[in-house]
Short mmCIF file of C-alpha atoms in Angstrom, two decimals:
data_model
loop_
_atom_site.label_atom_id
_atom_site.label_comp_id
_atom_site.label_asym_id
_atom_site.label_seq_id
_atom_site.Cartn_x
_atom_site.Cartn_y
_atom_site.Cartn_z
CA MET A 281 -126.40 190.14 -164.59
CA LEU A 282 -126.21 187.86 -167.70
CA ARG A 283 -129.29 185.90 -166.67
CA GLU A 284 -131.44 188.91 -166.03
CA GLN A 285 -130.38 190.03 -169.54
CA TRP A 286 -131.08 186.76 -170.83
CA ILE A 287 -134.56 186.23 -169.09
CA ARG A 288 -135.48 189.76 -170.17
CA ALA A 289 -134.24 189.27 -174.08
CA LYS A 290 -136.58 185.85 -174.32
CA TYR A 291 -139.47 187.37 -172.59
CA GLU A 292 -139.56 190.95 -172.54
CA ARG A 293 -137.98 192.17 -175.76
CA ASN A 294 -138.38 188.79 -177.85
CA GLU A 295 -135.55 188.90 -178.95
CA PHE A 296 -135.15 185.27 -179.72
CA GLU A 297 -138.41 185.47 -181.64
CA PHE A 298 -137.42 188.44 -184.27
CA ILE A 299 -134.44 188.32 -185.92
CA GLU A 300 -134.07 192.09 -186.42
CA LYS A 301 -134.28 192.58 -182.38
CA GLN A 302 -130.72 191.08 -182.61
CA GLU A 303 -129.14 193.58 -184.43
CA PRO A 304 -127.18 195.79 -181.73
CA TYR A 305 -124.80 192.64 -181.43
CA SER A 306 -125.16 191.12 -184.48
CA ALA A 307 -125.29 193.61 -186.93
CA GLY A 308 -121.39 193.42 -187.23
CA TYR A 309 -120.77 197.31 -186.07
CA ARG A 310 -121.34 198.72 -183.15
CA GLU A 311 -120.18 201.83 -181.66
CA GLY A 312 -120.66 203.74 -178.36
CA PHE A 313 -119.12 205.27 -175.37
CA LEU A 314 -117.45 202.91 -172.14
CA TRP A 315 -115.89 204.31 -169.02
CA LYS A 316 -112.26 202.62 -169.58
CA ARG A 317 -110.07 202.34 -166.71
CA GLY A 318 -106.79 204.59 -167.47
CA ARG A 319 -103.70 201.86 -167.23
CA ASP A 320 -101.59 204.70 -165.43
CA ASN A 321 -103.81 206.71 -162.88
CA GLY A 322 -106.30 204.18 -162.33
CA GLN A 323 -109.55 206.45 -162.91
CA PHE A 324 -112.17 205.47 -165.40
CA LEU A 325 -113.22 207.91 -168.49
CA SER A 326 -115.39 207.93 -171.30
CA ARG A 327 -113.85 206.41 -174.39
CA LYS A 328 -115.47 206.14 -177.79
CA PHE A 329 -115.29 202.36 -178.94
CA ILE A 330 -116.08 200.94 -182.07
CA LEU A 331 -116.29 197.36 -183.00
CA SER A 332 -115.82 196.54 -187.28
CA GLU A 333 -116.19 192.94 -188.34
CA ARG A 334 -114.97 194.60 -191.61
CA GLU A 335 -111.56 195.84 -190.22
CA GLY A 336 -111.63 192.50 -188.24
CA ALA A 337 -110.89 194.72 -184.53
CA LEU A 338 -112.47 196.85 -181.82
CA LYS A 339 -110.94 200.02 -181.85
CA TYR A 340 -111.17 203.19 -178.85
CA PHE A 341 -110.55 206.85 -178.81
CA ASN A 342 -109.32 208.46 -176.21
CA LYS A 343 -110.70 211.53 -177.78
CA GLN A 344 -114.48 211.84 -179.78
CA ASP A 345 -113.13 213.75 -182.50
CA ALA A 346 -110.18 212.06 -182.54
CA ARG A 347 -109.21 210.03 -186.15
CA ASP A 348 -106.91 207.50 -185.37
CA PRO A 349 -107.44 204.90 -182.39
CA LYS A 350 -105.72 204.77 -179.30
CA ALA A 351 -105.57 201.20 -179.65
CA MET A 352 -106.64 198.45 -182.07
CA MET A 353 -107.60 194.78 -180.80
CA LYS A 354 -107.24 192.11 -183.59
CA ILE A 355 -111.07 190.45 -183.41
CA GLU A 356 -108.70 186.98 -183.61
CA THR A 357 -107.25 187.37 -180.22
CA LEU A 358 -110.10 189.45 -178.62
CA ASN A 359 -111.85 187.93 -175.31
CA ALA A 360 -113.95 189.34 -172.83
CA THR A 361 -115.35 188.09 -169.41
CA PHE A 362 -117.35 189.81 -166.89
CA GLN A 363 -115.40 190.44 -163.62
CA PRO A 364 -117.63 192.34 -161.77
CA ALA A 365 -115.85 191.87 -157.64
CA LYS A 366 -112.33 192.74 -159.72
CA ILE A 367 -113.41 196.03 -161.50
CA GLY A 368 -115.76 196.58 -158.63
CA ASN A 369 -119.03 197.14 -160.40
CA PRO A 370 -121.94 194.80 -161.66
CA CYS A 371 -121.70 195.26 -165.14
CA GLY A 372 -117.41 195.35 -165.26
CA LEU A 373 -115.99 193.41 -167.88
CA GLN A 374 -112.53 192.74 -168.81
CA ILE A 375 -111.28 192.58 -172.43
CA THR A 376 -108.28 191.27 -173.73
CA TYR A 377 -106.22 190.53 -176.43
CA LEU A 378 -102.82 190.29 -177.64
CA ARG A 379 -99.93 192.61 -178.94
CA ASP A 380 -96.66 191.54 -180.07
CA ASN A 381 -97.74 188.08 -178.21
CA SER A 382 -98.17 189.74 -175.31
CA THR A 383 -101.38 189.90 -173.46
CA ARG A 384 -103.17 193.13 -172.62
CA ASN A 385 -106.11 193.79 -170.87
CA ILE A 386 -108.59 196.52 -170.66
CA PHE A 387 -111.75 196.58 -168.28
CA VAL A 388 -114.30 198.41 -168.84
CA TYR A 389 -117.56 199.29 -167.66
CA HIS A 390 -121.26 201.25 -168.50
CA SER A 391 -124.25 201.87 -165.96
CA ASP A 392 -126.78 200.26 -168.12
CA ALA A 393 -126.71 196.53 -167.99
CA LYS A 394 -128.26 195.72 -171.52
CA GLU A 395 -125.71 198.19 -173.10
CA MET A 396 -122.96 196.11 -171.35
CA VAL A 397 -124.27 192.98 -172.39
CA ASP A 398 -124.87 193.90 -175.61
CA TRP A 399 -121.33 194.79 -176.10
CA PHE A 400 -120.70 191.26 -175.13
CA ASN A 401 -122.67 190.06 -177.18
CA ALA A 402 -121.25 191.55 -180.40
CA ILE A 403 -117.82 190.50 -179.69
CA ARG A 404 -119.32 187.08 -179.28
CA ALA A 405 -121.40 187.19 -182.74
CA ALA A 406 -117.60 189.16 -184.22
CA ARG A 407 -115.31 186.38 -182.72
CA PHE A 408 -118.00 183.44 -184.08
CA HIS A 409 -117.93 184.55 -187.39
CA TYR A 410 -114.04 185.44 -187.94
CA LEU A 411 -113.58 181.66 -186.76
CA GLN A 412 -116.54 180.28 -189.06
CA VAL A 413 -113.43 181.89 -191.65
CA ALA A 414 -111.02 180.61 -190.42
CA PHE A 415 -112.22 177.39 -190.08
CA PRO A 416 -114.86 176.75 -192.33
CA GLY A 417 -115.21 172.85 -191.74
CA ALA A 418 -116.11 173.51 -187.78
CA SER A 419 -119.65 172.92 -187.11
CA ASP A 420 -121.41 175.88 -184.53
CA GLU A 421 -120.80 172.86 -181.81
CA GLU A 422 -117.19 173.19 -182.12
CA LEU A 423 -117.04 177.25 -182.68
CA VAL A 424 -119.65 178.17 -179.92
CA PRO A 425 -116.78 177.29 -176.96
CA LYS A 426 -113.78 179.30 -178.61
CA LEU A 427 -116.04 182.66 -178.48
CA THR A 428 -115.20 183.76 -175.38
CA ARG A 429 -113.77 182.01 -172.20
CA SER A 430 -113.63 182.42 -168.79
CA PHE A 431 -110.35 182.33 -166.99
CA MET A 432 -109.48 178.54 -165.50
CA LYS A 433 -108.35 180.36 -162.14
CA GLU A 434 -107.14 183.67 -160.72
CA GLY A 435 -105.80 185.04 -157.48
CA PHE A 436 -101.97 185.87 -155.17
CA MET A 437 -99.49 183.55 -155.15
CA GLU A 438 -95.56 184.47 -154.03
CA LYS A 439 -93.10 183.91 -156.53
CA THR A 440 -89.18 183.98 -156.92
CA GLY A 441 -87.09 184.41 -159.92
CA PRO A 442 -85.63 182.11 -162.02
CA LYS A 443 -82.09 181.99 -159.82
CA HIS A 444 -84.40 180.68 -156.98
CA THR A 445 -82.14 183.03 -154.57
CA GLU A 446 -84.12 186.27 -155.26
CA GLY A 447 -86.99 187.14 -152.35
CA PHE A 448 -90.10 185.70 -152.80
CA LYS A 449 -92.92 188.76 -154.04
CA LYS A 450 -96.54 188.29 -153.93
CA ARG A 451 -98.40 188.90 -157.07
CA TRP A 452 -101.53 188.27 -158.44
CA PHE A 453 -102.08 185.59 -161.14
CA THR A 454 -104.26 184.50 -163.81
CA MET A 455 -103.82 181.73 -165.72
CA ASP A 456 -105.64 181.49 -169.38
CA ASP A 457 -105.79 178.42 -171.00
CA ARG A 458 -102.05 177.87 -171.24
CA ARG A 459 -100.62 181.43 -170.08
CA LEU A 460 -100.12 182.07 -166.74
CA MET A 461 -99.66 185.92 -165.92
CA TYR A 462 -98.48 187.39 -163.15
CA PHE A 463 -99.15 190.94 -162.26
CA LYS A 464 -98.50 193.61 -159.43
CA ASP A 465 -102.15 194.39 -159.15
CA PRO A 466 -105.11 192.34 -160.07
CA LEU A 467 -105.74 196.39 -162.70
CA ASP A 468 -102.78 195.89 -164.79
CA ALA A 469 -102.92 196.78 -168.24
CA TYR A 470 -99.63 194.65 -168.33
CA ALA A 471 -98.48 190.94 -166.99
CA ARG A 472 -95.00 191.36 -165.42
CA GLY A 473 -94.27 188.21 -167.01
CA GLU A 474 -96.42 185.30 -168.77
CA VAL A 475 -95.07 181.47 -168.51
CA PHE A 476 -95.93 178.28 -170.81
CA ILE A 477 -97.90 175.74 -169.27
CA GLY A 478 -97.47 172.61 -171.79
CA SER A 479 -98.28 168.84 -171.27
CA LYS A 480 -97.01 165.99 -169.48
CA GLU A 481 -96.25 164.34 -173.33
CA ASN A 482 -93.60 167.60 -173.59
CA SER A 483 -92.07 167.29 -169.91
CA TYR A 484 -94.20 169.77 -168.15
CA THR A 485 -94.77 168.73 -164.63
CA VAL A 486 -96.95 169.88 -161.94
CA LEU A 487 -95.43 169.33 -158.09
CA SER A 488 -96.44 169.78 -154.64
CA GLY A 489 -94.01 171.84 -152.75
CA LEU A 490 -90.43 173.67 -153.19
CA PRO A 491 -87.21 172.16 -153.32
CA SER A 492 -85.41 171.90 -150.05
CA SER A 493 -83.06 174.86 -150.36
CA THR A 494 -85.87 177.35 -151.34
CA GLN A 495 -85.45 180.32 -148.61
CA GLY A 496 -87.35 183.62 -148.64
CA HIS A 497 -91.20 182.81 -149.10
CA HIS A 498 -93.79 184.11 -146.50
CA TRP A 499 -96.60 181.42 -147.45
CA SER A 500 -95.46 178.17 -146.63
CA HIS A 501 -97.54 176.06 -149.39
CA GLY A 502 -95.43 175.70 -152.20
CA ILE A 503 -95.82 174.85 -156.15
CA THR A 504 -93.10 173.69 -158.55
CA ILE A 505 -93.84 173.66 -162.09
CA VAL A 506 -90.95 171.91 -163.74
CA THR A 507 -91.12 172.61 -167.87
CA PRO A 508 -88.27 171.95 -170.46
CA ASP A 509 -86.17 174.94 -169.61
CA ARG A 510 -86.47 175.85 -165.59
CA LYS A 511 -88.37 175.19 -162.97
CA PHE A 512 -90.81 178.25 -161.62
CA LEU A 513 -91.28 178.32 -158.03
CA PHE A 514 -94.67 179.42 -156.49
CA ALA A 515 -95.98 179.26 -152.66
CA CYS A 516 -99.76 180.22 -151.94
CA GLU A 517 -101.07 181.17 -148.29
CA THR A 518 -103.24 178.54 -147.92
CA GLU A 519 -103.37 174.48 -147.97
CA ALA A 520 -106.90 174.86 -149.93
CA GLU A 521 -105.45 177.78 -152.65
CA GLN A 522 -102.38 175.13 -153.38
CA ARG A 523 -104.73 172.69 -154.20
CA ASP A 524 -106.93 174.20 -156.77
CA TRP A 525 -103.91 175.82 -158.10
CA ILE A 526 -102.00 172.73 -158.81
CA SER A 527 -105.66 171.26 -159.56
CA ALA A 528 -105.97 173.91 -162.34
CA PHE A 529 -102.17 173.52 -163.61
CA GLN A 530 -103.29 169.33 -163.62
CA ARG A 531 -106.05 169.91 -166.30
CA VAL A 532 -103.75 172.11 -168.49
CA ILE A 533 -101.05 169.74 -168.25
CA ASN A 534 -102.77 166.47 -168.72
CA ARG A 535 -104.55 167.75 -172.06
CA PRO A 536 -102.14 167.30 -175.31
CA MET A 537 -101.25 170.20 -176.94
CA ARG A 538 -102.62 171.45 -180.20
CA PRO A 539 -100.27 172.08 -183.20
CA GLN A 540 -101.22 176.00 -183.01
CA GLU A 541 -99.61 175.84 -179.24
CA TYR A 542 -96.24 174.54 -180.24
CA ALA A 543 -96.04 178.29 -182.10
CA VAL A 544 -97.12 179.66 -178.71
CA GLU A 545 -94.72 177.86 -176.95
CA ALA A 546 -91.29 178.26 -179.77
CA HIS A 547 -92.04 182.10 -178.72
CA PHE A 548 -92.14 181.92 -174.86
CA LYS A 549 -88.70 180.34 -175.57
CA HIS A 550 -87.32 182.97 -177.46
CA LYS A 551 -88.85 185.89 -175.74
CA PRO A 552 -85.92 187.83 -174.79
#
């Protein structure tokens, strides 16, 4: 869909040639209706969304005439990624943001592909302008990769609790950079839990397999994440899935932590 809309923008709508035609997503303000999935009942209902760079937020309203938004998502932590298979719609978009330093998911779509891509580009443009202010010395080439990001990996694994004696439960996992989140269902609004994945310099390690005393897992391809505070035990259904997850964990662990990531790590350690 993105590829098709890029081609149409360039050759059909001439958006690359005439700057004024980029107005729908570059003006710093966008308003419209999207179909949003309900947190509790799973139904998609039409909701009014407003993206405002001046307010530094994306917000949505449950009622058309409502004065106060149901949620305000700060552009600072906003991310958007197309998820057609997960949402079950070719124009499905997953929006994530942080609330009280925990990840919140919102799933939306629009029947018109251009409308949905314009929303996606509007979020990216708002993020770009925010980052220009936040990092005044950074070049465009440094900022563009930070606009939006796809998740490093998603899929089902089994997990057990901190004592390693609880039964293993099947959960949907999403790896978003150094945040490993798990959900009961792929379309849950909130994660059941989050794990911070640091770097090898800070005593984080990923191991193939599980401790020999581990019991209660139905899937036989284990993974152990070692952190400074505890070990996290997971099990994958296939060896291929195990390899893919270990590779994703290893990429993050091999990368030195940035200064701001130490603050995120500290928050995880002090979570109740």
